[in-house]
Coordinates of C-alpha atoms and ligand atoms in Angstrom, one line a residue:
M21 CA -38.1 75.8 -63.8
S22 CA -34.6 76.8 -62.9
S23 CA -34.1 78.0 -59.4
D24 CA -32.9 81.3 -60.9
N25 CA -36.5 82.2 -61.4
L26 CA -37.4 81.8 -57.8
M27 CA -38.2 85.0 -55.9
T28 CA -37.5 86.3 -52.4
L29 CA -40.3 88.4 -51.0
N30 CA -40.4 90.8 -48.0
L31 CA -43.8 90.2 -46.5
K32 CA -45.5 92.5 -44.1
I33 CA -48.4 90.6 -42.7
W34 CA -51.1 91.7 -40.3
R35 CA -51.0 89.4 -37.2
Q36 CA -53.8 89.6 -34.6
Q37 CA -54.4 86.9 -32.1
N38 CA -58.2 87.4 -31.8
S39 CA -60.9 90.1 -32.2
K40 CA -59.8 91.7 -28.9
D41 CA -56.1 92.0 -29.7
S42 CA -55.0 95.3 -31.2
G43 CA -52.8 93.5 -33.8
K44 CA -49.7 94.7 -35.7
I45 CA -47.8 94.2 -39.0
Q46 CA -45.1 91.5 -38.7
D47 CA -42.2 91.3 -41.2
Y48 CA -41.2 88.0 -42.8
V49 CA -38.7 87.2 -45.5
L50 CA -39.8 84.3 -47.8
E51 CA -37.3 82.8 -50.2
G52 CA -37.8 80.3 -53.1
V53 CA -41.2 81.6 -54.2
S54 CA -42.2 80.3 -57.7
P55 CA -43.7 82.8 -60.0
D56 CA -46.1 80.0 -61.0
S57 CA -47.5 79.6 -57.5
S58 CA -50.7 81.2 -56.6
F59 CA -50.9 83.9 -53.8
L60 CA -52.4 81.4 -51.4
E61 CA -49.8 78.8 -52.3
M62 CA -47.2 81.4 -51.4
L63 CA -48.9 81.8 -48.0
D64 CA -49.0 78.0 -47.6
Q65 CA -45.2 78.0 -48.2
L66 CA -44.8 80.7 -45.6
N67 CA -46.9 78.8 -43.1
E68 CA -44.9 75.6 -43.7
K69 CA -41.8 77.6 -42.8
L70 CA -43.4 79.2 -39.7
I71 CA -44.6 75.8 -38.5
A72 CA -41.1 74.3 -38.9
E73 CA -39.8 77.2 -36.9
G74 CA -42.4 76.6 -34.2
I75 CA -44.2 79.9 -35.0
D76 CA -48.0 80.2 -35.2
P77 CA -49.0 80.0 -38.9
V78 CA -50.9 82.9 -40.5
S79 CA -54.7 82.4 -40.5
F80 CA -56.4 83.3 -43.8
D81 CA -59.7 82.3 -45.4
H82 CA -60.0 80.1 -48.5
D83 CA -62.1 77.2 -49.8
C84 CA -62.5 76.5 -53.5
R85 CA -59.3 78.2 -54.7
E86 CA -61.0 78.5 -58.1
G87 CA -62.5 81.9 -57.9
I88 CA -66.0 80.6 -57.1
C89 CA -66.8 80.5 -53.4
G90 CA -65.9 84.0 -52.3
M91 CA -64.0 82.8 -49.2
C92 CA -60.6 84.2 -50.0
S93 CA -60.1 87.9 -49.3
L94 CA -56.9 89.9 -48.4
M95 CA -55.9 93.5 -49.0
I96 CA -52.7 93.1 -51.0
N97 CA -50.6 96.3 -51.2
G98 CA -53.8 98.2 -50.3
Q99 CA -55.9 96.6 -53.1
A100 CA -58.7 94.2 -52.4
H101 CA -57.6 90.9 -54.0
G102 CA -54.4 92.5 -55.2
P103 CA -53.2 94.1 -58.4
E104 CA -54.9 92.1 -61.1
R105 CA -58.4 93.2 -62.2
E106 CA -61.4 90.9 -61.9
T107 CA -59.2 88.3 -60.1
T108 CA -59.8 86.7 -56.7
T109 CA -56.8 86.3 -54.3
C110 CA -56.8 82.6 -54.9
Q111 CA -56.5 83.1 -58.7
L112 CA -53.7 85.7 -58.4
H113 CA -50.3 84.4 -59.3
M114 CA -46.9 85.4 -58.0
R115 CA -45.7 86.2 -61.5
K116 CA -47.5 89.6 -60.9
F117 CA -44.7 90.3 -58.4
N118 CA -41.0 90.8 -58.7
D119 CA -38.0 89.3 -56.9
G120 CA -37.3 91.5 -53.9
D121 CA -40.7 93.1 -53.7
T122 CA -42.3 94.1 -50.5
V123 CA -45.9 92.8 -50.2
V124 CA -48.2 94.2 -47.5
I125 CA -51.0 91.8 -46.6
E126 CA -53.9 92.9 -44.5
P127 CA -57.5 91.6 -43.8
F128 CA -60.6 93.1 -45.3
R129 CA -61.4 96.0 -42.9
A130 CA -64.9 97.2 -42.1
R131 CA -66.8 97.7 -38.9
A132 CA -69.3 95.0 -40.0
F133 CA -66.4 92.6 -40.8
P134 CA -64.6 92.1 -37.4
V135 CA -61.2 90.5 -37.6
L136 CA -61.3 86.9 -36.1
K137 CA -57.6 86.1 -36.4
D138 CA -54.7 87.5 -38.5
L139 CA -56.2 87.8 -42.0
M140 CA -59.6 86.1 -41.3
V141 CA -62.6 88.3 -40.9
D142 CA -66.2 87.4 -40.0
R143 CA -68.4 88.1 -43.0
G144 CA -71.5 86.7 -41.4
A145 CA -73.1 90.1 -41.9
F146 CA -73.6 89.2 -45.6
D147 CA -75.4 86.0 -44.6
E148 CA -77.7 88.1 -42.4
I149 CA -78.5 90.4 -45.4
I150 CA -79.3 87.4 -47.6
A151 CA -81.5 85.9 -44.8
A152 CA -83.4 89.2 -44.7
G153 CA -84.7 88.7 -48.3
G154 CA -82.2 87.4 -50.8
F155 CA -84.3 84.4 -51.8
T156 CA -87.8 83.7 -53.4
N157 CA -90.6 81.9 -51.6
V158 CA -92.5 81.3 -54.8
N159 CA -93.2 77.6 -55.5
T160 CA -91.9 77.2 -59.0
G161 CA -92.8 73.5 -59.2
N162 CA -91.0 71.2 -61.5
A163 CA -88.5 72.5 -64.1
P164 CA -90.7 74.3 -66.8
D165 CA -90.5 73.5 -70.4
A166 CA -87.9 75.6 -72.2
N167 CA -89.2 79.0 -73.3
S168 CA -92.5 78.6 -71.3
I169 CA -91.6 81.8 -69.4
L170 CA -90.3 84.3 -71.9
I171 CA -87.6 86.6 -70.6
P172 CA -86.0 89.3 -72.8
Q173 CA -82.4 88.4 -73.6
S174 CA -81.1 91.6 -72.1
D175 CA -82.8 91.0 -68.8
A176 CA -81.5 87.4 -68.6
E177 CA -78.0 88.6 -69.3
L178 CA -78.2 91.4 -66.7
A179 CA -79.6 88.9 -64.1
M180 CA -76.8 86.4 -64.9
D181 CA -74.2 89.2 -64.6
A182 CA -75.6 90.2 -61.1
A183 CA -75.7 86.5 -60.1
A184 CA -71.9 86.3 -60.7
C185 CA -71.4 88.1 -57.3
I186 CA -69.5 85.6 -55.0
G187 CA -70.1 87.7 -51.9
C188 CA -66.4 88.0 -51.1
G189 CA -66.7 91.5 -49.5
A190 CA -64.0 93.2 -51.7
C191 CA -66.6 96.0 -52.5
V192 CA -67.0 96.7 -48.7
A193 CA -63.2 96.6 -48.0
S194 CA -62.3 98.9 -50.8
C195 CA -65.1 101.5 -50.2
K196 CA -64.1 104.4 -48.0
N197 CA -67.6 104.2 -46.4
A198 CA -67.5 100.4 -46.1
S199 CA -70.7 100.4 -48.0
A200 CA -72.2 97.0 -49.0
M201 CA -74.4 98.5 -51.7
L202 CA -72.7 96.7 -54.6
F203 CA -73.2 93.3 -52.9
V204 CA -76.8 94.0 -51.9
S205 CA -77.8 95.5 -55.2
A206 CA -76.4 92.4 -57.1
K207 CA -78.4 90.1 -54.8
V208 CA -81.5 92.2 -55.3
S209 CA -81.0 92.5 -59.0
Q210 CA -80.5 88.9 -59.8
L211 CA -84.1 88.3 -58.6
A212 CA -85.7 91.6 -59.5
L213 CA -84.8 91.2 -63.2
L214 CA -86.7 87.9 -63.5
P215 CA -90.4 87.2 -63.4
Q216 CA -90.0 84.7 -60.5
G217 CA -88.5 87.5 -58.4
Q218 CA -91.3 90.0 -58.9
V219 CA -93.8 88.6 -56.3
E220 CA -91.8 89.7 -53.2
A221 CA -89.7 92.4 -54.9
D222 CA -90.9 95.4 -52.9
Q223 CA -90.6 93.6 -49.6
R224 CA -87.2 92.1 -50.5
V225 CA -85.5 95.4 -51.4
Q226 CA -86.8 97.1 -48.3
N227 CA -85.8 94.3 -45.9
M228 CA -82.3 93.8 -47.4
V229 CA -81.5 97.5 -47.3
A230 CA -82.8 97.8 -43.7
K231 CA -80.7 94.9 -42.6
M232 CA -77.6 96.4 -44.4
D233 CA -78.1 99.7 -42.5
E234 CA -78.7 97.9 -39.2
L235 CA -75.5 95.9 -39.5
G236 CA -73.3 99.1 -39.8
F237 CA -72.4 99.2 -43.4
G238 CA -71.9 102.8 -44.7
N239 CA -73.7 104.7 -47.4
C240 CA -72.8 104.8 -51.1
T241 CA -71.3 108.1 -52.3
N242 CA -70.6 107.0 -55.9
E243 CA -66.9 106.5 -55.6
A244 CA -67.1 103.3 -57.7
E245 CA -64.1 101.7 -55.9
C246 CA -66.4 98.7 -55.4
E247 CA -66.8 98.1 -59.1
A248 CA -63.1 98.6 -59.7
S249 CA -62.1 96.0 -57.1
C250 CA -64.9 93.5 -57.7
P251 CA -63.3 90.2 -58.9
K252 CA -66.4 89.4 -60.9
G253 CA -66.9 92.8 -62.5
I254 CA -70.3 93.5 -61.0
S255 CA -71.5 96.9 -62.3
I256 CA -72.5 99.8 -60.1
S257 CA -75.6 100.1 -62.4
N258 CA -77.0 97.5 -60.1
I259 CA -76.9 100.1 -57.3
A260 CA -78.8 102.6 -59.4
R261 CA -81.4 99.9 -60.1
M262 CA -81.7 99.0 -56.4
N263 CA -82.1 102.7 -55.5
R264 CA -85.0 103.0 -58.0
D265 CA -86.6 99.8 -56.8
Y266 CA -86.2 100.9 -53.1
L267 CA -87.8 104.3 -53.8
S268 CA -90.6 102.8 -55.7
A269 CA -91.3 100.2 -53.0
A270 CA -91.1 102.9 -50.2
V271 CA -93.6 105.1 -52.0
K272 CA -96.0 102.2 -52.7
S273 CA -95.9 101.1 -49.0
K274 CA -96.6 104.6 -47.8
A275 CA -99.5 104.9 -50.3
E276 CA -101.1 101.6 -49.1
P277 CA -104.1 102.1 -46.9
K278 CA -103.4 101.1 -43.3
A279 CA -105.5 98.2 -42.0
Ligands
LIG24 S1 -61.0 80.5 -52.3 FE1 -63.0 80.4 -53.3 S2 -63.0 82.2 -54.5 FE2 -61.0 82.2 -53.6

């Protein structure tokens, strides 16, 4: 590629030493950015420059860089994962930006996601919600013969769609209430839609919702920002399903005779 295509960007990046520091936006000018580089490669390029200048590099989360693990985050110009729909930060390319652009980069913000350093937040609250019920204890034995458990095609597809959630937290970061309902409902639905998930379904939904509330996530007020910002296109219909399952489980547990 000719060097004519390289861009200069004005970066405004949130810098915060630790969770106690108040933090502030710092300005950086980065020259020579290839439109073919990914957003994280652009940050790598910035960090190489900062290290060469003896400046502390910018901390940010990443792992697979393939849109699979859910580790990358970042609010880019006010949008979780940036301007491209259904795309994680690691899969976003700099060709989405123009030479001379100002790009504001901040961490995912929510009370339940405290900033650890710069652009890195602690999303351990999601792990706690999964530990509260996002699994099945049923012993399913060896792999069953194909078609020995018949599952309607529509249910199988809905379960697979819900299972696409990578737990990145964009739904929380983009919701004005910092609600985790899209994440929790996807994790509930991927099990509730399948026969193997039925055994503990009532307990699971009640435990996961209780843990979500306990950890300080807000309530859902049907803004649908979560769905719009989700890099995996998780549908808010999962929230409606979880609300129905929760209500049904709560009514059943109240109706059960006390020992
Ligand atoms: S680094 Fe794994 S999804 Fe982005």
